CSV table of C-alpha atoms in Angstrom, one decimal:
chain,number,residue,atom,x,y,z
A,23,MET,CA,-38.3,21.9,35.6
A,24,THR,CA,-36.8,18.5,35.6
A,25,SER,CA,-38.9,15.5,36.3
A,26,SER,CA,-36.6,14.0,38.9
A,27,SER,CA,-37.7,13.9,42.5
A,28,ALA,CA,-34.6,15.6,43.8
A,29,PRO,CA,-35.2,19.3,44.7
A,30,ALA,CA,-33.6,22.0,42.6
A,31,ALA,CA,-30.8,24.0,44.2
A,32,THR,CA,-33.0,27.1,44.3
A,33,ASP,CA,-35.8,25.1,46.1
A,34,ILE,CA,-33.3,24.2,48.8
A,35,THR,CA,-32.0,27.9,48.9
A,36,LEU,CA,-35.6,29.1,49.0
A,37,GLN,CA,-36.6,26.7,51.8
A,38,GLN,CA,-33.5,27.5,53.9
A,39,GLY,CA,-34.0,31.2,53.5
A,40,LEU,CA,-37.7,31.0,54.4
A,41,HIS,CA,-37.0,28.7,57.4
A,42,GLN,CA,-34.4,31.2,58.7
A,43,ASP,CA,-37.1,33.9,58.7
A,44,GLY,CA,-39.7,31.6,60.2
A,45,ARG,CA,-41.7,31.4,57.0
A,46,ARG,CA,-42.9,28.3,55.1
A,47,LEU,CA,-42.2,27.2,51.5
A,48,THR,CA,-45.8,27.5,50.3
A,49,PRO,CA,-46.9,26.0,46.9
A,50,GLN,CA,-47.6,29.5,45.7
A,51,ARG,CA,-44.0,30.7,46.4
A,52,LYS,CA,-42.6,27.6,44.8
A,53,ARG,CA,-44.7,28.1,41.7
A,54,VAL,CA,-43.6,31.7,41.2
A,55,LEU,CA,-39.9,30.8,41.5
A,56,GLU,CA,-40.3,27.8,39.2
A,57,LEU,CA,-41.9,30.1,36.6
A,58,PHE,CA,-38.8,32.2,36.6
A,59,GLU,CA,-36.5,29.2,36.5
A,60,ARG,CA,-38.4,27.9,33.4
A,61,CYS,CA,-38.1,31.3,31.8
A,62,GLY,CA,-34.4,31.5,32.6
A,63,SER,CA,-32.1,34.5,33.0
A,64,GLY,CA,-33.0,37.4,30.8
A,65,CYS,CA,-36.7,37.0,31.3
A,66,HIS,CA,-38.3,40.2,32.7
A,67,LEU,CA,-41.8,39.8,34.1
A,68,SER,CA,-44.2,42.2,35.8
A,69,ALA,CA,-46.4,40.9,38.6
A,70,GLU,CA,-49.4,41.0,36.2
A,71,GLU,CA,-47.4,38.9,33.7
A,72,VAL,CA,-46.5,36.4,36.4
A,73,HIS,CA,-50.1,36.1,37.4
A,74,GLN,CA,-51.3,35.7,33.8
A,75,GLN,CA,-48.7,33.0,33.1
A,76,LEU,CA,-49.5,31.0,36.2
A,77,ALA,CA,-53.2,31.3,35.3
A,78,ALA,CA,-52.5,30.0,31.8
A,79,LEU,CA,-50.7,27.0,33.4
A,80,GLU,CA,-53.9,26.5,35.6
A,81,MET,CA,-52.0,27.3,38.8
A,82,LYS,CA,-54.2,29.3,41.1
A,83,VAL,CA,-52.3,32.1,42.8
A,84,SER,CA,-54.0,35.5,43.5
A,85,LEU,CA,-52.4,38.7,42.2
A,86,ALA,CA,-51.9,39.9,45.8
A,87,THR,CA,-50.0,36.7,46.6
A,88,VAL,CA,-47.9,37.2,43.4
A,89,TYR,CA,-47.0,40.8,44.5
A,90,ARG,CA,-46.0,39.6,48.0
A,91,THR,CA,-44.0,36.7,46.7
A,92,LEU,CA,-42.1,38.7,44.2
A,93,ARG,CA,-41.1,41.2,46.9
A,94,LEU,CA,-40.1,38.3,49.3
A,95,LEU,CA,-38.0,36.5,46.6
A,96,ALA,CA,-36.3,39.8,45.6
A,97,ASP,CA,-35.5,40.5,49.3
A,98,MET,CA,-34.0,37.1,49.6
A,99,GLY,CA,-31.8,37.7,46.5
A,100,LEU,CA,-33.4,35.0,44.4
A,101,LEU,CA,-35.0,37.6,42.0
A,102,GLN,CA,-33.6,40.9,40.8
A,103,GLU,CA,-36.0,43.8,40.6
A,104,LEU,CA,-35.9,46.3,37.8
A,105,GLU,CA,-37.6,49.5,38.8
A,106,LEU,CA,-38.9,51.5,35.8
A,107,SER,CA,-39.2,55.3,35.9
A,108,GLU,CA,-42.8,55.0,34.8
A,109,GLY,CA,-43.6,53.3,38.1
A,110,GLY,CA,-43.7,49.7,36.9
A,111,ARG,CA,-41.5,47.0,38.2
A,112,ARG,CA,-40.2,43.9,36.5
A,113,PHE,CA,-38.4,40.9,38.0
A,114,GLU,CA,-35.8,38.5,36.7
A,115,LEU,CA,-34.1,35.4,38.1
A,116,ALA,CA,-30.9,36.4,40.0
A,117,VAL,CA,-28.0,34.6,38.6
A,118,ASP,CA,-24.5,35.3,39.9
A,119,ASP,CA,-22.8,35.2,36.4
A,120,HIS,CA,-25.4,37.6,35.0
A,121,ARG,CA,-25.6,40.4,37.5
A,122,GLN,CA,-23.6,43.1,35.6
A,123,HIS,CA,-26.0,43.9,32.8
A,124,HIS,CA,-28.2,46.8,31.7
A,125,HIS,CA,-31.6,47.2,30.2
A,126,VAL,CA,-33.3,49.0,27.3
A,127,VAL,CA,-37.0,49.4,28.2
A,128,CYS,CA,-39.8,50.4,25.9
A,129,ILE,CA,-41.7,53.2,27.7
A,130,ARG,CA,-44.9,52.2,25.9
A,131,CYS,CA,-45.3,48.5,26.2
A,132,GLY,CA,-42.6,47.7,28.8
A,133,ARG,CA,-40.6,45.3,26.5
A,134,THR,CA,-37.2,44.9,28.2
A,135,GLU,CA,-34.0,43.9,26.5
A,136,GLU,CA,-30.6,43.3,28.1
A,137,PHE,CA,-27.2,44.5,27.1
A,138,GLU,CA,-23.7,44.3,28.5
A,139,SER,CA,-21.2,47.2,28.3
A,140,GLU,CA,-17.7,47.4,29.7
A,141,PRO,CA,-17.6,51.2,29.2
A,142,VAL,CA,-20.8,51.5,31.3
A,143,LEU,CA,-19.2,49.4,34.1
A,144,ALA,CA,-16.0,51.4,33.9
A,145,ALA,CA,-17.9,54.7,34.1
A,146,GLY,CA,-19.8,53.5,37.2
A,147,ALA,CA,-16.5,52.4,38.9
A,148,ALA,CA,-14.9,55.7,38.0
A,149,ALA,CA,-17.8,57.7,39.3
A,150,ALA,CA,-17.8,55.8,42.6
A,151,ALA,CA,-14.0,56.1,43.0
A,152,ASN,CA,-14.1,59.8,42.2
A,153,VAL,CA,-16.2,60.5,45.3
A,154,GLY,CA,-14.5,57.8,47.5
A,155,PHE,CA,-17.2,55.2,47.2
A,156,GLN,CA,-16.6,51.5,46.6
A,157,LEU,CA,-18.7,50.2,43.7
A,158,ILE,CA,-21.0,47.3,44.6
A,159,GLU,CA,-22.9,47.0,41.3
A,160,SER,CA,-24.0,49.3,38.5
A,161,SER,CA,-27.0,49.2,36.3
A,162,LEU,CA,-28.2,51.4,33.5
A,163,ASN,CA,-31.8,51.6,32.3
A,164,VAL,CA,-32.2,53.1,28.9
A,165,ARG,CA,-35.7,54.4,28.2
A,166,ALA,CA,-36.7,54.0,24.5
A,167,ILE,CA,-39.5,53.1,22.2
A,168,CYS,CA,-39.4,49.6,20.7
A,169,PRO,CA,-39.9,49.0,16.9
A,170,LYS,CA,-43.4,47.5,17.4
A,171,CYS,CA,-44.5,50.7,19.3
A,172,GLN,CA,-42.9,53.0,16.8
A,173,GLY,CA,-45.1,51.8,13.9
């Protein structure tokens, strides 16, 4: 984060969103969001990884608080949730110009890489239109085994 005293735009958005719901901007909620802001878009973290990274930075936040905070930030639209078929979940910073992307996920270690594909977006739009739906967004999760886990 920057060292200036002015609050970041997401701090203001977070504070306004929490205030509307009658919730407070706690230090723990702010720490979790700041971690994703430092990582930037394209960084996919599980709750356990968020907890580990905060602990490494000597920021005390319980794992239960991390889970609740991730769910809250995703519900508020500040984080995007990637639900894996193996039952795991990863989260990434929600950025408006980075919403239409897809993921290749290693089924062994959870490593997640992003890719963009116009044909995938076109296929999603066509599939929705064929049944009279209006496409809101489309995402594709490709399950694979990364090079490290292959060896």
